mmCIF file with all atom_site columns, C-alpha atoms in Angstrom:
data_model
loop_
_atom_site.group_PDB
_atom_site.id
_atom_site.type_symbol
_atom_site.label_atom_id
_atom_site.label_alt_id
_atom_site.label_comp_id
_atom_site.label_asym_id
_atom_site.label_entity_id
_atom_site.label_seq_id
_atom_site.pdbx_PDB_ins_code
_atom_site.Cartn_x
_atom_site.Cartn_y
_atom_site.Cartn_z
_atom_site.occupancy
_atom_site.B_iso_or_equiv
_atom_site.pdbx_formal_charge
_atom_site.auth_seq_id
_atom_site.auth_comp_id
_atom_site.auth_asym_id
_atom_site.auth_atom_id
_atom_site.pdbx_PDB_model_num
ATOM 1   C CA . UNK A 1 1   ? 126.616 295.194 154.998 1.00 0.00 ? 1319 UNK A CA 1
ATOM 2   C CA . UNK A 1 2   ? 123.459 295.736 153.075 1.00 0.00 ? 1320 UNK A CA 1
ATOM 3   C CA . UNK A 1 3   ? 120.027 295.002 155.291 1.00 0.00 ? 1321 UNK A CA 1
ATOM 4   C CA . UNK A 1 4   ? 118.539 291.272 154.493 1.00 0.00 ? 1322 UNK A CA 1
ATOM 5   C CA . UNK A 1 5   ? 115.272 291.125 152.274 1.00 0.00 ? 1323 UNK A CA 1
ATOM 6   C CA . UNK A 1 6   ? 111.971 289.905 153.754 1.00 0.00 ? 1324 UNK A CA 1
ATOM 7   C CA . UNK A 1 7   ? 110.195 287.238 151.751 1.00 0.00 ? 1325 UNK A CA 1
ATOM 8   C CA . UNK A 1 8   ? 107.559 289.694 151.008 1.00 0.00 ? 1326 UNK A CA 1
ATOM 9   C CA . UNK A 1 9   ? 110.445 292.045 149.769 1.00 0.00 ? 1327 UNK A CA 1
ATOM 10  C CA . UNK A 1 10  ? 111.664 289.034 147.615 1.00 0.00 ? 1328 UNK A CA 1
ATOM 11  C CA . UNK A 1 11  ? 108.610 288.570 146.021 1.00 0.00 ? 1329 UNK A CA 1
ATOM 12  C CA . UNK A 1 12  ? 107.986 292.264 144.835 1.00 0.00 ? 1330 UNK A CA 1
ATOM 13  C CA . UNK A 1 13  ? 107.565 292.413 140.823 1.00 0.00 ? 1331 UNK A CA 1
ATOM 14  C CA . UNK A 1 14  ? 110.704 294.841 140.216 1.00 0.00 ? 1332 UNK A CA 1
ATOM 15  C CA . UNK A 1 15  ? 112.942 292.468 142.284 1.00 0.00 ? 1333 UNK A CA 1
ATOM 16  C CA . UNK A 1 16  ? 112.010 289.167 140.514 1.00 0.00 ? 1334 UNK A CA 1
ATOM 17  C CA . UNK A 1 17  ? 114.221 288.317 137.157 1.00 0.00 ? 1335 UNK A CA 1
ATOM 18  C CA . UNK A 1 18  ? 112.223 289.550 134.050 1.00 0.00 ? 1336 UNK A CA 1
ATOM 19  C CA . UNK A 1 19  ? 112.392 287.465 131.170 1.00 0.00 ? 1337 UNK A CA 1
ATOM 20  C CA . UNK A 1 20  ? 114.366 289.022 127.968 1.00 0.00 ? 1338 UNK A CA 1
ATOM 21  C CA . UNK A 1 21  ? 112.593 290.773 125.120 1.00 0.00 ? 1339 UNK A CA 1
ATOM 22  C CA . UNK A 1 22  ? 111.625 288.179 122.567 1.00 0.00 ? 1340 UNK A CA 1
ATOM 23  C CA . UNK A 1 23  ? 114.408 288.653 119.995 1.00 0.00 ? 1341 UNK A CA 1
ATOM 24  C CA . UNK A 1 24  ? 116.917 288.871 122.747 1.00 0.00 ? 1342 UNK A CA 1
ATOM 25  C CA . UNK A 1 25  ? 115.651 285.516 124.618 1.00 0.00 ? 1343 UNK A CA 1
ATOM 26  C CA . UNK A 1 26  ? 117.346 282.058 123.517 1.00 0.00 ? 1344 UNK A CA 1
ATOM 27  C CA . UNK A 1 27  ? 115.522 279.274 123.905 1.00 0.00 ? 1345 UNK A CA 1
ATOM 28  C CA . UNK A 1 28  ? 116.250 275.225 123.472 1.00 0.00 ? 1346 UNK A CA 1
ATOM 29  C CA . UNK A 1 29  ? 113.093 275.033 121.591 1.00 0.00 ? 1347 UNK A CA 1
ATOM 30  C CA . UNK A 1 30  ? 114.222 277.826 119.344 1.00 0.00 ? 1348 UNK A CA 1
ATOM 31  C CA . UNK A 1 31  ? 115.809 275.363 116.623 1.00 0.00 ? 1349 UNK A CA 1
ATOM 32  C CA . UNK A 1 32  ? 112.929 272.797 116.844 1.00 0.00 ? 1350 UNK A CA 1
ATOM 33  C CA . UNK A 1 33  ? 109.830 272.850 114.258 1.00 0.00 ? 1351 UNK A CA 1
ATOM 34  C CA . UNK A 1 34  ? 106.879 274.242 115.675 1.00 0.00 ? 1352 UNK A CA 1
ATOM 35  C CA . UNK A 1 35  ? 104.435 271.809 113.700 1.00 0.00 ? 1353 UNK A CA 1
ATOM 36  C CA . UNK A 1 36  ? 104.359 269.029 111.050 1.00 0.00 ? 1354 UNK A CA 1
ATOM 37  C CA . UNK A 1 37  ? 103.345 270.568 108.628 1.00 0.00 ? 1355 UNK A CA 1
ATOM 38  C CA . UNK A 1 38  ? 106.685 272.409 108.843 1.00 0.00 ? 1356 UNK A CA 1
ATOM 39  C CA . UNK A 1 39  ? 108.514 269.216 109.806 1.00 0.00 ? 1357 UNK A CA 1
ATOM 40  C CA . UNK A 1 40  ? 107.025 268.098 106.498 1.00 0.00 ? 1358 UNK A CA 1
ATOM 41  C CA . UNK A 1 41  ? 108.374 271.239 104.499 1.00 0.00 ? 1359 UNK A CA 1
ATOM 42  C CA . UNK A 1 42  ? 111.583 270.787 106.036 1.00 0.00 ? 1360 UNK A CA 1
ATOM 43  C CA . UNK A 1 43  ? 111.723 266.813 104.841 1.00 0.00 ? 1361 UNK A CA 1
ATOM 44  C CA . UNK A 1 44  ? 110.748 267.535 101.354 1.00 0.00 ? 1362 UNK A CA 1
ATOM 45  C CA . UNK A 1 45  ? 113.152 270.680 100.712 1.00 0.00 ? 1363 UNK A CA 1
ATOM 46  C CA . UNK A 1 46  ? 115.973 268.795 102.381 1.00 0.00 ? 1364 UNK A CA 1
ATOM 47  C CA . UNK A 1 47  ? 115.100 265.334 100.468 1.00 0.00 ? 1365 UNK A CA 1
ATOM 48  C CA . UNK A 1 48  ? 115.145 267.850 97.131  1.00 0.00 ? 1366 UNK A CA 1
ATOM 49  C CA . UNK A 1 49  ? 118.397 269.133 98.510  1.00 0.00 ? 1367 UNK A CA 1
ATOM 50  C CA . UNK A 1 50  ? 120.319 265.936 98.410  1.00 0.00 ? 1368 UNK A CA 1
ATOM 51  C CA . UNK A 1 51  ? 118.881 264.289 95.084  1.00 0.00 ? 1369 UNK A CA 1
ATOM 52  C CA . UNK A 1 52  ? 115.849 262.305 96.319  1.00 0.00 ? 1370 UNK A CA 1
ATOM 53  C CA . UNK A 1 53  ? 111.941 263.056 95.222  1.00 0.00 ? 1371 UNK A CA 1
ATOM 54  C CA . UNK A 1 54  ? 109.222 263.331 97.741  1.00 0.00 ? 1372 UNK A CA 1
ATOM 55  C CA . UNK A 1 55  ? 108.099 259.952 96.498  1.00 0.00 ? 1373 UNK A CA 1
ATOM 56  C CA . UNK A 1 56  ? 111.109 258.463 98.161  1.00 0.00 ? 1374 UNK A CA 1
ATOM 57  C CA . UNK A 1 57  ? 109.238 258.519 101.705 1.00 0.00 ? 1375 UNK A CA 1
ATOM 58  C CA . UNK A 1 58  ? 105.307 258.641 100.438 1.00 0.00 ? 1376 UNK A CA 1
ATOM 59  C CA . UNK A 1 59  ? 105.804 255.239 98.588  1.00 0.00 ? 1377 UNK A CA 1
ATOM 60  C CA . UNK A 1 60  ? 105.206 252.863 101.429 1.00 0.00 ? 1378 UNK A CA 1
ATOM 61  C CA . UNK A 1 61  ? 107.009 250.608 99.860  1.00 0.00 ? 1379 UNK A CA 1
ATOM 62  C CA . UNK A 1 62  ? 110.151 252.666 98.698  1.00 0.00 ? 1380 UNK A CA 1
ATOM 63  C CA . UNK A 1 63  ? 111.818 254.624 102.011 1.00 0.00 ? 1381 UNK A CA 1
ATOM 64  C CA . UNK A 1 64  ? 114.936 255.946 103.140 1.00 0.00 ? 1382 UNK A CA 1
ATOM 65  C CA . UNK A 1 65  ? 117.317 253.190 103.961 1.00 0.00 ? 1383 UNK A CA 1
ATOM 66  C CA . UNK A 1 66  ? 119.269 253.656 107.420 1.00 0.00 ? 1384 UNK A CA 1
ATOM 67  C CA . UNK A 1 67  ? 122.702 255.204 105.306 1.00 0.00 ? 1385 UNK A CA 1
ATOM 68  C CA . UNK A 1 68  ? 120.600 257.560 103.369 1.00 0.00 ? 1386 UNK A CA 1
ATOM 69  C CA . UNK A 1 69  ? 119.179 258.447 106.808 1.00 0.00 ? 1387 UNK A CA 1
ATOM 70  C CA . UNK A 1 70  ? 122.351 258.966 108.702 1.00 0.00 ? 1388 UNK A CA 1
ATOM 71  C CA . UNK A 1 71  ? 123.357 260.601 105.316 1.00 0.00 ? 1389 UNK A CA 1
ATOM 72  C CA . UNK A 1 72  ? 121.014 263.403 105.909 1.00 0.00 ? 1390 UNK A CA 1
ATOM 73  C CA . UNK A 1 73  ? 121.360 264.063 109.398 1.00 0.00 ? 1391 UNK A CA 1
ATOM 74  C CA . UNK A 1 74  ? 124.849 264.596 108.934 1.00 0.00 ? 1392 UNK A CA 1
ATOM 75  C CA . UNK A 1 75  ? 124.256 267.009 105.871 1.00 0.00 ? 1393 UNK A CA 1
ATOM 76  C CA . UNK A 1 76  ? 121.555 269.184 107.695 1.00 0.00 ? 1394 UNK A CA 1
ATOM 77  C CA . UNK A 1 77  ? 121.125 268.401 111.419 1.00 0.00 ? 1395 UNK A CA 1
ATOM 78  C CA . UNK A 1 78  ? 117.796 269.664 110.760 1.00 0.00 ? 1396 UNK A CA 1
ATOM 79  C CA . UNK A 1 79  ? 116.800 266.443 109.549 1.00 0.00 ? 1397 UNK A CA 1
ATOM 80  C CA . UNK A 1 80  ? 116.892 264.548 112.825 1.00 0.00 ? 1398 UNK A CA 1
ATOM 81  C CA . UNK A 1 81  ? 114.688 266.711 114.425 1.00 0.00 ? 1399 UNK A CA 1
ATOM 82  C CA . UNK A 1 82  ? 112.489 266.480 111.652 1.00 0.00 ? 1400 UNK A CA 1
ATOM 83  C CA . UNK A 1 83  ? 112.573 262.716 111.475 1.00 0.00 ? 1401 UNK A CA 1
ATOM 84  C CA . UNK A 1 84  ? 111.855 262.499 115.100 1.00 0.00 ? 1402 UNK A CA 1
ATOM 85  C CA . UNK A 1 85  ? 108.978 264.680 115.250 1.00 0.00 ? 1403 UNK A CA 1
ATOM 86  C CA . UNK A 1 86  ? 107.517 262.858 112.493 1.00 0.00 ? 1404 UNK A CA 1
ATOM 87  C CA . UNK A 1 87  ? 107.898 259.400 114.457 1.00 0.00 ? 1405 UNK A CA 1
ATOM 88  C CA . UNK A 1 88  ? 106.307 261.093 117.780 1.00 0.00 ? 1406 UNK A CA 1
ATOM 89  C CA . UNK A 1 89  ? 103.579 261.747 115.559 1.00 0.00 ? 1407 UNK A CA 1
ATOM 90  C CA . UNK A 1 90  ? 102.850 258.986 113.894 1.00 0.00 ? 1408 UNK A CA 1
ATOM 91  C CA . UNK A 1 91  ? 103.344 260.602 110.656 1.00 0.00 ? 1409 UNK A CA 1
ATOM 92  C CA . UNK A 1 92  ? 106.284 258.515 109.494 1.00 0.00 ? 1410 UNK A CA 1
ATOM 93  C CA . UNK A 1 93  ? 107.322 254.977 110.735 1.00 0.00 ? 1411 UNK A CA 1
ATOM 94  C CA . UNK A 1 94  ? 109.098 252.662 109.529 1.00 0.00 ? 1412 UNK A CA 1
ATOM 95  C CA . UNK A 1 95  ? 108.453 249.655 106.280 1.00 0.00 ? 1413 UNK A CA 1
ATOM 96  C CA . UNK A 1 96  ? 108.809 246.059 106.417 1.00 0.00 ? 1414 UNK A CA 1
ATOM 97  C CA . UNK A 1 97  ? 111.756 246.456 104.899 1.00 0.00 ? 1415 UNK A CA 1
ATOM 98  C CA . UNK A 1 98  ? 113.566 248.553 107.777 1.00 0.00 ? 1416 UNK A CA 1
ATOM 99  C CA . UNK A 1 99  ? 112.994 251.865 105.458 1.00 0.00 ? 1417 UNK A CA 1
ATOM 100 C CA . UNK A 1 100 ? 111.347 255.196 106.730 1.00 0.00 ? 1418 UNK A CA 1
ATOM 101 C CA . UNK A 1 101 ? 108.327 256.314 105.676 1.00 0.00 ? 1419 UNK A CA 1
ATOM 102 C CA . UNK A 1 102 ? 105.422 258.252 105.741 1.00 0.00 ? 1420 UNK A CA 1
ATOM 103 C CA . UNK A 1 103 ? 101.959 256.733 107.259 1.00 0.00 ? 1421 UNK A CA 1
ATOM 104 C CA . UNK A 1 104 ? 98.487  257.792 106.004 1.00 0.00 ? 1422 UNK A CA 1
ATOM 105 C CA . UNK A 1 105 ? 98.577  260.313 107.836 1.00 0.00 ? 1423 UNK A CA 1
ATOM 106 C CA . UNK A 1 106 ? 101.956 261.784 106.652 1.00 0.00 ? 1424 UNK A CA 1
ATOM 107 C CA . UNK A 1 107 ? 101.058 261.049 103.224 1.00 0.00 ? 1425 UNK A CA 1
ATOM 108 C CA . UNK A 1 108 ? 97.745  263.044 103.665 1.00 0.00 ? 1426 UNK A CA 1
ATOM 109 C CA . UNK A 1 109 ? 98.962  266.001 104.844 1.00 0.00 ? 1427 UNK A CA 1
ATOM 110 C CA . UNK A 1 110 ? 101.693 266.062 102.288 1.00 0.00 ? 1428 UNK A CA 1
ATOM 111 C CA . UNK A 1 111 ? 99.282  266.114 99.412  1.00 0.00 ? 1429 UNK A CA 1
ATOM 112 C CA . UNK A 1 112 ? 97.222  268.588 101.108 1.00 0.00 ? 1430 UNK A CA 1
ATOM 113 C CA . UNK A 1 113 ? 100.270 270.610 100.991 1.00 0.00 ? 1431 UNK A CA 1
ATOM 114 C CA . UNK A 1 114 ? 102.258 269.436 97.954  1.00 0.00 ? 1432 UNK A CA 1
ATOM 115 C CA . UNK A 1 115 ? 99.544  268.057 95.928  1.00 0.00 ? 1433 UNK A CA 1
ATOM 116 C CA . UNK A 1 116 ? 98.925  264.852 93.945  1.00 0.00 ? 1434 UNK A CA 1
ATOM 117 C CA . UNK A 1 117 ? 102.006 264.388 92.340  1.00 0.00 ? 1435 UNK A CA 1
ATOM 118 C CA . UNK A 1 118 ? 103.739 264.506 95.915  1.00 0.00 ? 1436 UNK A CA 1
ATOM 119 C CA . UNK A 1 119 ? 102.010 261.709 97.546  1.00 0.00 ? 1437 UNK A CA 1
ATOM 120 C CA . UNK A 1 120 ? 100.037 260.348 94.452  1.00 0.00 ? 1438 UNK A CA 1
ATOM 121 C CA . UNK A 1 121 ? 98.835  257.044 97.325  1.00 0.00 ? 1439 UNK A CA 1
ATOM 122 C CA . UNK A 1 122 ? 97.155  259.418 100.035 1.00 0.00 ? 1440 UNK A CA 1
#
């Protein structure tokens, strides 16, 4: 029977579980977007992907309806994610009319990043 550790013995750096190197670590937060501004990226390369125009969501008065919504996040679950980190942020909400879109702010950063013809109403 092998001898019982102390406390003091439990606590010693080479008996405490080390982390894995970096690349060899998995993480829940490993498939979720770091920043808006990638969130952002993601939204307007997916919304290319499946035959909408960045317009679509910087018009407040245009918007994804809630089928082309679900529509998306079943295409590329990436989209979800995205969506909801744009709504914590208050860089996408949605219209009047029940349709998502981006706010000021999401239209702002998108023509920082995209330029005018990507949100022409920032």
């Amino acid at each position: 029977m092998p001898p019982e550790l102390t406390p003091s013995e439990l606590t010693r750096p080479e008996l405490t579980e080390r982390p894995a190197p970096l690349p060899y670590r998995l993480s829940t937060a490993a498939n979720v977007p770091r920043s808006l501004r990638q969130c952002l990226s993601i939204a307007a390369e997916l919304l290319y992907d499946h035959g909408h125009v960045l317009e679509t969501i910087t018009l407040p008065q245009r918007g994804l309806a809630h089928r082309e919504l679900v529509a998306l996040s079943t295409a590329a679950p990436t989209w979800a994610t995205c969506q909801q980190v744009l709504e914590a942020s208050e860089a996408a909400t949605f219209n009047d009319y029940g349709r998502f879109v981006l706010t000021s702010l999401g239209r702002e950063l998108m023509f920082d990043m995209f330029g005018q013809g990507a949100a022409d109403c920032a």
